[in-house]
Every structure is written in structure tokens, then in C-alpha cells.
mmCIF file of C-alpha atoms in Angstrom:
data_model
loop_
_atom_site.group_PDB
_atom_site.id
_atom_site.type_symbol
_atom_site.label_atom_id
_atom_site.label_comp_id
_atom_site.label_asym_id
_atom_site.label_seq_id
_atom_site.Cartn_x
_atom_site.Cartn_y
_atom_site.Cartn_z
ATOM 1 C CA MET A 119 0.000 0.000 0.000
ATOM 2 C CA PRO A 120 1.507 3.377 -0.998
ATOM 3 C CA ASN A 121 2.265 5.937 1.670
ATOM 4 C CA ARG A 122 0.195 9.171 1.436
ATOM 5 C CA ASN A 123 3.274 11.221 2.355
ATOM 6 C CA ASP A 124 5.155 9.878 -0.643
ATOM 7 C CA ALA A 125 6.651 12.784 -2.685
ATOM 8 C CA SER A 126 5.801 11.011 -5.925
ATOM 9 C CA HIS A 127 2.089 11.275 -5.170
ATOM 10 C CA PRO A 128 0.389 13.492 -7.853
ATOM 11 C CA LEU A 129 -1.078 15.808 -5.215
ATOM 12 C CA HIS A 130 2.378 16.657 -3.883
ATOM 13 C CA ARG A 131 3.520 17.654 -7.347
ATOM 14 C CA LEU A 132 0.461 19.827 -8.038
ATOM 15 C CA MET A 133 0.386 21.606 -4.672
ATOM 16 C CA PRO A 134 3.299 24.041 -5.331
ATOM 17 C CA MET A 135 1.775 25.032 -8.680
ATOM 18 C CA ALA A 136 -1.641 25.568 -7.101
ATOM 19 C CA VAL A 137 -0.146 27.761 -4.373
ATOM 20 C CA LEU A 138 1.767 29.760 -6.977
ATOM 21 C CA ALA A 139 -1.353 30.236 -9.125
ATOM 22 C CA LEU A 140 -3.336 31.389 -6.089
ATOM 23 C CA ALA A 141 -0.596 33.816 -5.022
ATOM 24 C CA LEU A 142 -0.329 35.302 -8.528
ATOM 25 C CA SER A 143 -4.083 35.781 -8.844
ATOM 26 C CA LEU A 144 -4.219 37.522 -5.458
ATOM 27 C CA ALA A 145 -1.306 39.765 -6.396
ATOM 28 C CA LEU A 146 -2.916 40.722 -9.698
ATOM 29 C CA SER A 147 -6.268 41.442 -8.086
ATOM 30 C CA ALA A 148 -4.558 43.812 -5.646
ATOM 31 C CA CYS A 149 -3.269 45.804 -8.637
ATOM 32 C CA ALA A 150 -6.686 46.102 -10.263
ATOM 33 C CA SER A 151 -7.912 49.663 -10.606
ATOM 34 C CA PRO A 152 -11.303 50.744 -9.242
ATOM 35 C CA ARG A 153 -14.237 50.971 -11.611
ATOM 36 C CA PRO A 154 -14.655 54.334 -13.333
ATOM 37 C CA ALA A 155 -17.519 56.471 -12.018
ATOM 38 C CA ALA A 156 -19.249 56.211 -15.413
ATOM 39 C CA ASP A 157 -19.624 52.436 -14.893
ATOM 40 C CA MET A 158 -21.233 52.847 -11.482
ATOM 41 C CA ALA A 159 -24.943 53.322 -10.907
ATOM 42 C CA SER A 160 -25.981 56.892 -10.243
ATOM 43 C CA SER A 161 -27.809 57.914 -7.069
ATOM 44 C CA ALA A 162 -30.960 58.543 -9.123
ATOM 45 C CA GLU A 163 -31.245 54.896 -10.238
ATOM 46 C CA PRO A 164 -32.004 53.398 -6.780
ATOM 47 C CA ALA A 165 -34.658 56.054 -6.160
ATOM 48 C CA ALA A 166 -36.353 55.315 -9.481
ATOM 49 C CA ALA A 167 -36.215 51.587 -8.800
ATOM 50 C CA ALA A 168 -37.866 52.139 -5.399
ATOM 51 C CA GLY A 169 -40.753 54.005 -7.026
ATOM 52 C CA GLN A 170 -39.537 57.426 -5.930
ATOM 53 C CA PRO A 171 -39.158 60.239 -8.435
ATOM 54 C CA ALA A 172 -35.612 60.683 -9.639
ATOM 55 C CA SER A 173 -33.985 63.984 -8.809
ATOM 56 C CA GLU A 174 -32.637 66.191 -11.568
ATOM 57 C CA PRO A 175 -29.103 65.223 -12.562
ATOM 58 C CA ALA A 176 -26.469 67.715 -11.568
ATOM 59 C CA THR A 177 -25.420 70.056 -14.341
ATOM 60 C CA PRO A 178 -21.714 69.834 -15.024
ATOM 61 C CA THR A 179 -19.899 73.056 -14.342
ATOM 62 C CA GLN A 180 -17.455 74.597 -16.740
ATOM 63 C CA PRO A 181 -13.838 73.864 -15.822
ATOM 64 C CA THR A 182 -11.977 76.743 -14.281
ATOM 65 C CA PRO A 183 -9.581 78.186 -16.841
ATOM 66 C CA MET A 184 -5.912 77.917 -16.036
ATOM 67 C CA PRO A 185 -4.360 81.174 -14.852
ATOM 68 C CA ALA A 186 -2.201 82.928 -17.367
ATOM 69 C CA ALA A 187 1.365 81.724 -17.215
ATOM 70 C CA PRO A 188 3.730 84.230 -15.702
ATOM 71 C CA THR A 189 5.874 85.941 -18.263
ATOM 72 C CA CYS A 190 9.264 87.526 -18.143
ATOM 73 C CA ASN A 191 10.633 90.245 -20.403
ATOM 74 C CA ALA A 192 14.377 90.456 -19.773
ATOM 75 C CA GLU A 193 14.803 93.321 -22.254
ATOM 76 C CA ALA A 194 12.807 95.576 -19.924
ATOM 77 C CA ALA A 195 15.327 94.953 -17.125
ATOM 78 C CA LYS A 196 18.556 95.417 -19.127
ATOM 79 C CA SER A 197 18.946 98.894 -17.598
ATOM 80 C CA ALA A 198 20.274 97.128 -14.471
ATOM 81 C CA ILE A 199 23.393 95.976 -16.335
ATOM 82 C CA GLY A 200 26.504 97.690 -14.960
ATOM 83 C CA LYS A 201 24.954 98.362 -11.541
ATOM 84 C CA THR A 202 25.834 96.664 -8.264
ATOM 85 C CA ALA A 203 23.456 93.799 -7.497
ATOM 86 C CA ASP A 204 22.120 95.037 -4.170
ATOM 87 C CA ALA A 205 18.644 94.006 -2.971
ATOM 88 C CA ALA A 206 16.909 97.130 -4.303
ATOM 89 C CA THR A 207 18.490 96.899 -7.773
ATOM 90 C CA VAL A 208 17.700 93.187 -8.089
ATOM 91 C CA GLU A 209 14.083 93.834 -7.045
ATOM 92 C CA ARG A 210 13.778 96.671 -9.581
ATOM 93 C CA ALA A 211 15.073 94.295 -12.286
ATOM 94 C CA ARG A 212 12.483 91.680 -11.284
ATOM 95 C CA THR A 213 9.669 94.221 -11.341
ATOM 96 C CA ALA A 214 10.794 95.716 -14.672
ATOM 97 C CA ALA A 215 10.981 92.259 -16.271
ATOM 98 C CA GLY A 216 7.551 91.330 -14.890
ATOM 99 C CA GLY A 217 8.865 88.210 -13.173
ATOM 100 C CA HIS A 218 7.442 86.646 -10.053
ATOM 101 C CA THR A 219 10.796 85.421 -8.726
ATOM 102 C CA VAL A 220 14.418 86.452 -9.124
ATOM 103 C CA ARG A 221 17.773 84.822 -8.525
ATOM 104 C CA VAL A 222 21.275 86.244 -8.620
ATOM 105 C CA LEU A 223 23.747 83.973 -10.418
ATOM 106 C CA LYS A 224 27.418 84.319 -9.540
ATOM 107 C CA PRO A 225 30.330 83.111 -11.723
ATOM 108 C CA GLY A 226 30.920 79.367 -11.314
ATOM 109 C CA GLN A 227 27.817 78.933 -9.164
ATOM 110 C CA ILE A 228 26.022 75.616 -9.529
ATOM 111 C CA ILE A 229 22.455 76.254 -10.682
ATOM 112 C CA THR A 230 19.382 74.242 -11.583
ATOM 113 C CA LYS A 231 18.597 74.033 -15.281
ATOM 114 C CA GLU A 232 14.784 73.873 -15.194
ATOM 115 C CA TYR A 233 13.063 76.668 -17.075
ATOM 116 C CA MET A 234 10.602 78.820 -15.152
ATOM 117 C CA ASP A 235 8.910 81.431 -17.338
ATOM 118 C CA GLY A 236 8.306 83.955 -14.560
ATOM 119 C CA ARG A 237 11.814 83.796 -13.065
ATOM 120 C CA VAL A 238 14.356 86.564 -13.663
ATOM 121 C CA ASN A 239 18.028 85.562 -13.671
ATOM 122 C CA VAL A 240 20.439 88.338 -12.747
ATOM 123 C CA HIS A 241 24.000 87.386 -13.732
ATOM 124 C CA VAL A 242 26.808 89.132 -11.824
ATOM 125 C CA ASP A 243 30.599 89.165 -12.087
ATOM 126 C CA GLU A 244 33.166 88.606 -9.327
ATOM 127 C CA LYS A 245 32.625 92.189 -8.083
ATOM 128 C CA ASN A 246 28.812 91.685 -7.799
ATOM 129 C CA VAL A 247 28.163 93.932 -10.813
ATOM 130 C CA ILE A 248 25.254 92.893 -13.037
ATOM 131 C CA VAL A 249 26.540 91.694 -16.416
ATOM 132 C CA ASP A 250 23.329 90.247 -17.853
ATOM 133 C CA VAL A 251 19.627 89.775 -17.121
ATOM 134 C CA GLY A 252 17.696 86.822 -18.497
ATOM 135 C CA CYS A 253 14.562 84.821 -17.929
ATOM 136 C CA GLY A 254 14.025 81.241 -16.973
#
């Protein structure tokens, strides 16, 4: 009579595969996305099914327009070139260029390279004199 604990028994060979299949199906179901709202029943449907009058559906509102992107006009701030980059001069350059932020860039300074339309870049030399004004 064969022993039920025998490793050659067909059930012992199928068990690891069954466990793996179960684990994979559970893992995949955890990654499933929720149903979109369009696929779900609306709140008016249960009321109509219960014999109650359905309420008026909500009217969709118009999306809020995006605010205008900040702009920067470096040409308007070029009058700062040749002046010492003190706080007042740098602020006047920002205001003249129409920027929302300003940064002073020194020679050899490590800077970020992302472009920001409303940012004014004031470039100075070793003596803190403005040599250029740009945007970004």
C-alpha cells in the first residue's frame, strides 16, 4: 500500500503550482484599478427603482480656466546691467521684467537648469556687478 506522504504522489507535485497560481491571482487582483464612475450606478437609479421620483441630474460646471502663465521680459530689465546687485536693484530688475521670482547667479555657481517662465536671472561678475539679465 503506498504511503500518502510519498513525494511522488500526484497531489504533492500539483500543490506548489496551485499555491503559486493562487498567489499570482491575489497579487494581480490587488493591482486592479477601481471601476470608473461612469460604470457605477448613479444615485438617481435606486430612487427610481424604489418608485420614488428621480432627482434632476447635476449640471456639469465649466472647468476653471488655467491662470495665465507668468511671463518675463528680460529686455525691460537690461537697464540694471553695470549696476551693483544690491537688494533694491535686483528687485527693480524683477519688477521691470515682470517676473514673479528672481535669482542672482554668480560666476561658477552651480544652478538648476529647469526653465521657469516667470523667473528673472540676474548674472553678476566677481565684483557683484550685473553683467546680464535673463529669464528662466
